[in-house]
Amino acid sequence: MRFLFLVEAEKPLKINIRKALSILLLAAVLLTSCASTTMIQSNPPGAEVYIENMKMGTTPYYYTDTKIVGSTTEIKLKKEGYKDFSTVITRDERADVGAIVGGCFLLVPFLWTMEYNPIHQYDLQAGKNQNASSSSSAAGSNQNDQLTNELIKLKSLLDQNAITPNENTALKSKILNNDYDYNNSMVEQIIKYKRLLDAKLLSNEEYNAQKNKLLMGN
């Protein structure tokens, strides 16, 4: 009786193990059927790959997902010296035979009966990006504003006899020929010396000495 009891007790255990193995096998089949992989290539290679605005690697890059049929994925490629390239791939490019066969036994895999093409090849165009061009335009506009403001201040100094016509011509030439450091503006420094002169904190001799030293670059 004890022997028969042990034999009967082992049967549920064997059945549970078989069920667990069956479930694991089924899960593996489903996972394999659900996944789709495509290789993203660019010409030239070495472009940075962004998937849904997240940097993932560089081309050639293998992309895999388990999205259902009809799902879309945004891809962006970036490479120095080339325009940014954006596109969208959709999981409906070709039939997945494995998922279709699985769907004959289980209804769920029919959600993954389509997959991506094996390769997606994109040609990058040489040139600057629009945002880079906009930044360059903004920088150029800012420099023009600086030039205009500097010439206006220079004219004011000439009108106040704070500088001579020759000094005005020399400084204007530097500004117009982009041979001028706006971060260390000579015009602004002369204006400061002129304010000290007007406040009688500098004599005429001291003012001219400081101005000449500045203009001579010593």
PDB file of C-alpha atoms in Angstrom:
ATOM      1  CA  MET A   1       0.000   0.000   0.000  1.00  0.00           C
ATOM      2  CA  ARG A   2       2.824   2.389   0.864  1.00  0.00           C
ATOM      3  CA  PHE A   3       4.540   1.674  -2.448  1.00  0.00           C
ATOM      4  CA  LEU A   4       1.355   2.329  -4.376  1.00  0.00           C
ATOM      5  CA  PHE A   5       0.890   5.617  -2.498  1.00  0.00           C
ATOM      6  CA  LEU A   6       4.381   6.789  -3.454  1.00  0.00           C
ATOM      7  CA  VAL A   7       3.791   5.911  -7.095  1.00  0.00           C
ATOM      8  CA  GLU A   8       0.504   7.765  -7.130  1.00  0.00           C
ATOM      9  CA  ALA A   9       2.158  10.797  -5.465  1.00  0.00           C
ATOM     10  CA  GLU A  10       4.830  10.985  -8.150  1.00  0.00           C
ATOM     11  CA  LYS A  11       2.298  11.261 -10.984  1.00  0.00           C
ATOM     12  CA  PRO A  12       1.167  14.866 -10.213  1.00  0.00           C
ATOM     13  CA  LEU A  13       4.834  15.902  -9.901  1.00  0.00           C
ATOM     14  CA  LYS A  14       5.661  14.525 -13.358  1.00  0.00           C
ATOM     15  CA  ILE A  15       2.585  16.174 -14.798  1.00  0.00           C
ATOM     16  CA  ASN A  16       3.562  19.553 -13.260  1.00  0.00           C
ATOM     17  CA  ILE A  17       7.081  19.290 -14.679  1.00  0.00           C
ATOM     18  CA  ARG A  18       5.693  18.528 -18.117  1.00  0.00           C
ATOM     19  CA  LYS A  19       3.348  21.477 -17.868  1.00  0.00           C
ATOM     20  CA  ALA A  20       6.200  23.781 -16.846  1.00  0.00           C
ATOM     21  CA  LEU A  21       8.362  22.585 -19.729  1.00  0.00           C
ATOM     22  CA  SER A  22       5.474  23.031 -22.128  1.00  0.00           C
ATOM     23  CA  ILE A  23       4.872  26.567 -20.900  1.00  0.00           C
ATOM     24  CA  LEU A  24       8.563  27.450 -21.235  1.00  0.00           C
ATOM     25  CA  LEU A  25       8.668  26.008 -24.729  1.00  0.00           C
ATOM     26  CA  LEU A  26       5.534  27.882 -25.689  1.00  0.00           C
ATOM     27  CA  ALA A  27       6.960  31.128 -24.280  1.00  0.00           C
ATOM     28  CA  ALA A  28      10.169  30.635 -26.262  1.00  0.00           C
ATOM     29  CA  VAL A  29       8.197  30.050 -29.452  1.00  0.00           C
ATOM     30  CA  LEU A  30       6.042  33.105 -28.845  1.00  0.00           C
ATOM     31  CA  LEU A  31       9.049  35.294 -28.083  1.00  0.00           C
ATOM     32  CA  THR A  32      10.827  34.138 -31.226  1.00  0.00           C
ATOM     33  CA  SER A  33       7.707  34.684 -33.309  1.00  0.00           C
ATOM     34  CA  CYS A  34       7.076  38.153 -31.840  1.00  0.00           C
ATOM     35  CA  ALA A  35      10.589  39.581 -32.360  1.00  0.00           C
ATOM     36  CA  SER A  36      11.675  41.189 -35.621  1.00  0.00           C
ATOM     37  CA  THR A  37      15.186  42.424 -36.452  1.00  0.00           C
ATOM     38  CA  THR A  38      16.412  44.774 -39.160  1.00  0.00           C
ATOM     39  CA  MET A  39      19.876  46.175 -39.900  1.00  0.00           C
ATOM     40  CA  ILE A  40      20.026  49.962 -40.276  1.00  0.00           C
ATOM     41  CA  GLN A  41      22.776  51.018 -42.687  1.00  0.00           C
ATOM     42  CA  SER A  42      23.900  54.423 -43.898  1.00  0.00           C
ATOM     43  CA  ASN A  43      26.044  55.677 -46.740  1.00  0.00           C
ATOM     44  CA  PRO A  44      28.571  56.696 -45.533  1.00  0.00           C
ATOM     45  CA  PRO A  45      28.611  54.397 -42.475  1.00  0.00           C
ATOM     46  CA  GLY A  46      29.334  55.498 -38.924  1.00  0.00           C
ATOM     47  CA  ALA A  47      26.254  57.679 -38.461  1.00  0.00           C
ATOM     48  CA  GLU A  48      24.782  57.979 -34.982  1.00  0.00           C
ATOM     49  CA  VAL A  49      21.478  56.100 -34.682  1.00  0.00           C
ATOM     50  CA  TYR A  50      18.639  57.561 -32.616  1.00  0.00           C
ATOM     51  CA  ILE A  51      15.568  55.408 -31.943  1.00  0.00           C
ATOM     52  CA  GLU A  52      12.619  57.423 -30.645  1.00  0.00           C
ATOM     53  CA  ASN A  53      15.083  60.269 -29.855  1.00  0.00           C
ATOM     54  CA  MET A  54      17.378  57.958 -27.842  1.00  0.00           C
ATOM     55  CA  LYS A  55      20.950  57.382 -29.045  1.00  0.00           C
ATOM     56  CA  MET A  56      21.414  53.647 -29.545  1.00  0.00           C
ATOM     57  CA  GLY A  57      24.679  53.245 -31.491  1.00  0.00           C
ATOM     58  CA  THR A  58      26.189  53.820 -34.928  1.00  0.00           C
ATOM     59  CA  THR A  59      25.523  52.365 -38.366  1.00  0.00           C
ATOM     60  CA  PRO A  60      25.492  49.557 -39.244  1.00  0.00           C
ATOM     61  CA  TYR A  61      23.113  48.936 -36.330  1.00  0.00           C
ATOM     62  CA  TYR A  62      20.839  45.960 -35.635  1.00  0.00           C
ATOM     63  CA  TYR A  63      17.431  46.981 -34.309  1.00  0.00           C
ATOM     64  CA  THR A  64      15.019  44.465 -32.734  1.00  0.00           C
ATOM     65  CA  ASP A  65      11.582  44.894 -31.204  1.00  0.00           C
ATOM     66  CA  THR A  66       8.435  42.912 -30.386  1.00  0.00           C
ATOM     67  CA  LYS A  67       5.880  45.494 -31.491  1.00  0.00           C
ATOM     68  CA  ILE A  68       2.627  44.322 -33.046  1.00  0.00           C
ATOM     69  CA  VAL A  69       1.675  44.605 -36.737  1.00  0.00           C
ATOM     70  CA  GLY A  70       1.358  48.215 -37.944  1.00  0.00           C
ATOM     71  CA  SER A  71       3.477  49.719 -35.163  1.00  0.00           C
ATOM     72  CA  THR A  72       5.849  52.503 -36.200  1.00  0.00           C
ATOM     73  CA  THR A  73       9.352  53.417 -35.018  1.00  0.00           C
ATOM     74  CA  GLU A  74      11.023  56.806 -35.534  1.00  0.00           C
ATOM     75  CA  ILE A  75      14.663  56.644 -36.625  1.00  0.00           C
ATOM     76  CA  LYS A  76      17.110  59.529 -36.951  1.00  0.00           C
ATOM     77  CA  LEU A  77      20.666  59.400 -38.315  1.00  0.00           C
ATOM     78  CA  LYS A  78      23.292  62.041 -37.531  1.00  0.00           C
ATOM     79  CA  LYS A  79      26.808  62.405 -38.895  1.00  0.00           C
ATOM     80  CA  GLU A  80      29.180  65.375 -38.882  1.00  0.00           C
ATOM     81  CA  GLY A  81      29.315  67.056 -42.278  1.00  0.00           C
ATOM     82  CA  TYR A  82      25.957  65.605 -43.331  1.00  0.00           C
ATOM     83  CA  LYS A  83      22.350  66.672 -42.935  1.00  0.00           C
ATOM     84  CA  ASP A  84      20.329  64.918 -40.247  1.00  0.00           C
ATOM     85  CA  PHE A  85      18.128  62.192 -41.707  1.00  0.00           C
ATOM     86  CA  SER A  86      14.787  61.207 -40.197  1.00  0.00           C
ATOM     87  CA  THR A  87      12.464  58.387 -41.202  1.00  0.00           C
ATOM     88  CA  VAL A  88       9.832  56.038 -39.821  1.00  0.00           C
ATOM     89  CA  ILE A  89       9.737  52.263 -40.276  1.00  0.00           C
ATOM     90  CA  THR A  90       6.497  50.320 -39.923  1.00  0.00           C
ATOM     91  CA  ARG A  91       6.169  46.707 -38.928  1.00  0.00           C
ATOM     92  CA  ASP A  92       4.193  45.633 -41.970  1.00  0.00           C
ATOM     93  CA  GLU A  93       6.954  45.270 -44.571  1.00  0.00           C
ATOM     94  CA  ARG A  94       6.862  41.498 -45.086  1.00  0.00           C
ATOM     95  CA  ALA A  95       5.089  38.390 -43.742  1.00  0.00           C
ATOM     96  CA  ASP A  96       6.562  36.441 -40.825  1.00  0.00           C
ATOM     97  CA  VAL A  97       6.065  32.779 -41.720  1.00  0.00           C
ATOM     98  CA  GLY A  98       6.917  31.560 -38.236  1.00  0.00           C
ATOM     99  CA  ALA A  99       4.286  33.758 -36.620  1.00  0.00           C
ATOM    100  CA  ILE A 100       1.708  32.727 -39.193  1.00  0.00           C
ATOM    101  CA  VAL A 101       2.343  29.015 -38.505  1.00  0.00           C
ATOM    102  CA  GLY A 102       2.158  29.685 -34.777  1.00  0.00           C
ATOM    103  CA  GLY A 103      -1.083  31.556 -35.298  1.00  0.00           C
ATOM    104  CA  CYS A 104      -2.668  28.380 -36.674  1.00  0.00           C
ATOM    105  CA  PHE A 105      -2.365  26.895 -33.182  1.00  0.00           C
ATOM    106  CA  LEU A 106      -2.653  30.021 -31.046  1.00  0.00           C
ATOM    107  CA  LEU A 107      -4.550  33.186 -31.981  1.00  0.00           C
ATOM    108  CA  VAL A 108      -2.133  35.554 -30.201  1.00  0.00           C
ATOM    109  CA  PRO A 109       0.801  35.261 -32.682  1.00  0.00           C
ATOM    110  CA  PHE A 110      -1.406  36.700 -35.441  1.00  0.00           C
ATOM    111  CA  LEU A 111      -0.590  40.089 -33.864  1.00  0.00           C
ATOM    112  CA  TRP A 112       3.011  39.600 -35.066  1.00  0.00           C
ATOM    113  CA  THR A 113       2.462  38.071 -38.533  1.00  0.00           C
ATOM    114  CA  MET A 114       4.358  40.949 -40.192  1.00  0.00           C
ATOM    115  CA  GLU A 115       7.978  41.919 -39.695  1.00  0.00           C
ATOM    116  CA  TYR A 116      10.604  44.402 -40.911  1.00  0.00           C
ATOM    117  CA  ASN A 117      12.696  43.958 -44.024  1.00  0.00           C
ATOM    118  CA  PRO A 118      16.138  42.552 -43.155  1.00  0.00           C
ATOM    119  CA  ILE A 119      17.980  45.733 -44.196  1.00  0.00           C
ATOM    120  CA  HIS A 120      17.139  49.436 -44.268  1.00  0.00           C
ATOM    121  CA  GLN A 121      19.703  51.430 -46.286  1.00  0.00           C
ATOM    122  CA  TYR A 122      19.768  55.242 -46.215  1.00  0.00           C
ATOM    123  CA  ASP A 123      21.943  57.692 -48.169  1.00  0.00           C
ATOM    124  CA  LEU A 124      23.029  60.774 -46.230  1.00  0.00           C
ATOM    125  CA  GLN A 125      23.321  64.148 -47.972  1.00  0.00           C
ATOM    126  CA  ALA A 126      26.406  66.275 -47.412  1.00  0.00           C
ATOM    127  CA  GLY A 127      25.771  69.727 -46.012  1.00  0.00           C
ATOM    128  CA  LYS A 128      24.886  71.642 -42.902  1.00  0.00           C
ATOM    129  CA  ASN A 129      21.732  71.147 -40.883  1.00  0.00           C
ATOM    130  CA  GLN A 130      19.103  73.851 -40.888  1.00  0.00           C
ATOM    131  CA  ASN A 131      19.563  74.484 -37.179  1.00  0.00           C
ATOM    132  CA  ALA A 132      23.319  74.884 -37.727  1.00  0.00           C
ATOM    133  CA  SER A 133      22.640  77.364 -40.544  1.00  0.00           C
ATOM    134  CA  SER A 134      20.235  79.234 -38.293  1.00  0.00           C
ATOM    135  CA  SER A 135      22.887  79.393 -35.574  1.00  0.00           C
ATOM    136  CA  SER A 136      25.401  80.744 -38.089  1.00  0.00           C
ATOM    137  CA  SER A 137      22.914  83.358 -39.262  1.00  0.00           C
ATOM    138  CA  ALA A 138      22.207  84.368 -35.675  1.00  0.00           C
ATOM    139  CA  ALA A 139      25.936  84.633 -34.954  1.00  0.00           C
ATOM    140  CA  GLY A 140      26.413  86.780 -38.077  1.00  0.00           C
ATOM    141  CA  SER A 141      23.533  89.031 -37.098  1.00  0.00           C
ATOM    142  CA  ASN A 142      24.955  89.432 -33.592  1.00  0.00           C
ATOM    143  CA  GLN A 143      28.364  90.371 -35.008  1.00  0.00           C
ATOM    144  CA  ASN A 144      26.763  92.989 -37.271  1.00  0.00           C
ATOM    145  CA  ASP A 145      24.976  94.468 -34.265  1.00  0.00           C
ATOM    146  CA  GLN A 146      28.259  94.648 -32.353  1.00  0.00           C
ATOM    147  CA  LEU A 147      29.964  96.356 -35.299  1.00  0.00           C
ATOM    148  CA  THR A 148      27.195  98.949 -35.615  1.00  0.00           C
ATOM    149  CA  ASN A 149      27.151  99.733 -31.895  1.00  0.00           C
ATOM    150  CA  GLU A 150      30.940 100.031 -31.791  1.00  0.00           C
ATOM    151  CA  LEU A 151      30.971 102.486 -34.718  1.00  0.00           C
ATOM    152  CA  ILE A 152      28.235 104.571 -33.067  1.00  0.00           C
ATOM    153  CA  LYS A 153      30.243 104.823 -29.830  1.00  0.00           C
ATOM    154  CA  LEU A 154      33.380 105.634 -31.835  1.00  0.00           C
ATOM    155  CA  LYS A 155      31.584 108.491 -33.621  1.00  0.00           C
ATOM    156  CA  SER A 156      30.423 109.825 -30.257  1.00  0.00           C
ATOM    157  CA  LEU A 157      34.007 109.930 -29.009  1.00  0.00           C
ATOM    158  CA  LEU A 158      35.071 111.838 -32.138  1.00  0.00           C
ATOM    159  CA  ASP A 159      32.223 114.335 -31.705  1.00  0.00           C
ATOM    160  CA  GLN A 160      33.362 114.951 -28.091  1.00  0.00           C
ATOM    161  CA  ASN A 161      36.957 115.472 -29.275  1.00  0.00           C
ATOM    162  CA  ALA A 162      37.931 112.552 -27.055  1.00  0.00           C
ATOM    163  CA  ILE A 163      39.860 111.081 -29.987  1.00  0.00           C
ATOM    164  CA  THR A 164      41.544 112.644 -33.007  1.00  0.00           C
ATOM    165  CA  PRO A 165      40.393 112.057 -36.609  1.00  0.00           C
ATOM    166  CA  ASN A 166      43.443 109.872 -37.190  1.00  0.00           C
ATOM    167  CA  GLU A 167      42.661 107.776 -34.112  1.00  0.00           C
ATOM    168  CA  ASN A 168      39.068 107.474 -35.302  1.00  0.00           C
ATOM    169  CA  THR A 169      40.214 106.268 -38.738  1.00  0.00           C
ATOM    170  CA  ALA A 170      42.598 103.695 -37.232  1.00  0.00           C
ATOM    171  CA  LEU A 171      39.980 102.264 -34.870  1.00  0.00           C
ATOM    172  CA  LYS A 172      37.283 102.240 -37.566  1.00  0.00           C
ATOM    173  CA  SER A 173      39.613 100.300 -39.876  1.00  0.00           C
ATOM    174  CA  LYS A 174      40.186  97.659 -37.198  1.00  0.00           C
ATOM    175  CA  ILE A 175      36.437  97.282 -36.602  1.00  0.00           C
ATOM    176  CA  LEU A 176      35.498  97.084 -40.285  1.00  0.00           C
ATOM    177  CA  ASN A 177      38.281  94.610 -41.094  1.00  0.00           C
ATOM    178  CA  ASN A 178      37.311  92.241 -38.238  1.00  0.00           C
ATOM    179  CA  ASP A 179      40.644  92.944 -36.569  1.00  0.00           C
ATOM    180  CA  TYR A 180      38.946  93.916 -33.347  1.00  0.00           C
ATOM    181  CA  ASP A 181      38.336  92.219 -29.994  1.00  0.00           C
ATOM    182  CA  TYR A 182      34.823  93.073 -28.855  1.00  0.00           C
ATOM    183  CA  ASN A 183      35.419  91.290 -25.540  1.00  0.00           C
ATOM    184  CA  ASN A 184      38.239  93.727 -24.834  1.00  0.00           C
ATOM    185  CA  SER A 185      36.758  96.761 -26.558  1.00  0.00           C
ATOM    186  CA  MET A 186      39.218  99.656 -26.953  1.00  0.00           C
ATOM    187  CA  VAL A 187      36.319 102.044 -27.554  1.00  0.00           C
ATOM    188  CA  GLU A 188      34.730 101.060 -24.230  1.00  0.00           C
ATOM    189  CA  GLN A 189      38.049 101.551 -22.429  1.00  0.00           C
ATOM    190  CA  ILE A 190      38.506 104.997 -23.970  1.00  0.00           C
ATOM    191  CA  ILE A 191      34.964 105.868 -22.867  1.00  0.00           C
ATOM    192  CA  LYS A 192      35.900 104.890 -19.285  1.00  0.00           C
ATOM    193  CA  TYR A 193      39.027 107.082 -19.414  1.00  0.00           C
ATOM    194  CA  LYS A 194      36.910 109.952 -20.778  1.00  0.00           C
ATOM    195  CA  ARG A 195      34.492 109.622 -17.856  1.00  0.00           C
ATOM    196  CA  LEU A 196      37.426 109.764 -15.431  1.00  0.00           C
ATOM    197  CA  LEU A 197      38.683 112.876 -17.259  1.00  0.00           C
ATOM    198  CA  ASP A 198      35.255 114.522 -17.048  1.00  0.00           C
ATOM    199  CA  ALA A 199      35.121 113.708 -13.333  1.00  0.00           C
ATOM    200  CA  LYS A 200      38.548 115.374 -12.968  1.00  0.00           C
ATOM    201  CA  LEU A 201      40.012 112.106 -11.735  1.00  0.00           C
ATOM    202  CA  LEU A 202      42.475 112.178 -14.628  1.00  0.00           C
ATOM    203  CA  SER A 203      44.353 115.127 -16.076  1.00  0.00           C
ATOM    204  CA  ASN A 204      44.498 115.737 -19.836  1.00  0.00           C
ATOM    205  CA  GLU A 205      48.058 114.443 -19.875  1.00  0.00           C
ATOM    206  CA  GLU A 206      47.095 111.278 -17.979  1.00  0.00           C
ATOM    207  CA  TYR A 207      44.060 110.725 -20.207  1.00  0.00           C
ATOM    208  CA  ASN A 208      46.100 111.049 -23.415  1.00  0.00           C
ATOM    209  CA  ALA A 209      48.846 108.831 -22.013  1.00  0.00           C
ATOM    210  CA  GLN A 210      46.381 106.046 -21.163  1.00  0.00           C
ATOM    211  CA  LYS A 211      44.609 106.421 -24.514  1.00  0.00           C
ATOM    212  CA  ASN A 212      47.862 106.296 -26.517  1.00  0.00           C
ATOM    213  CA  LYS A 213      49.057 103.293 -24.533  1.00  0.00           C
ATOM    214  CA  LEU A 214      45.801 101.509 -25.337  1.00  0.00           C
ATOM    215  CA  LEU A 215      45.870 102.390 -29.047  1.00  0.00           C
ATOM    216  CA  MET A 216      49.514 101.347 -29.397  1.00  0.00           C
ATOM    217  CA  GLY A 217      48.762  98.043 -27.711  1.00  0.00           C
ATOM    218  CA  ASN A 218      51.409  98.455 -25.024  1.00  0.00           C
TER     219      ASN A 218
END
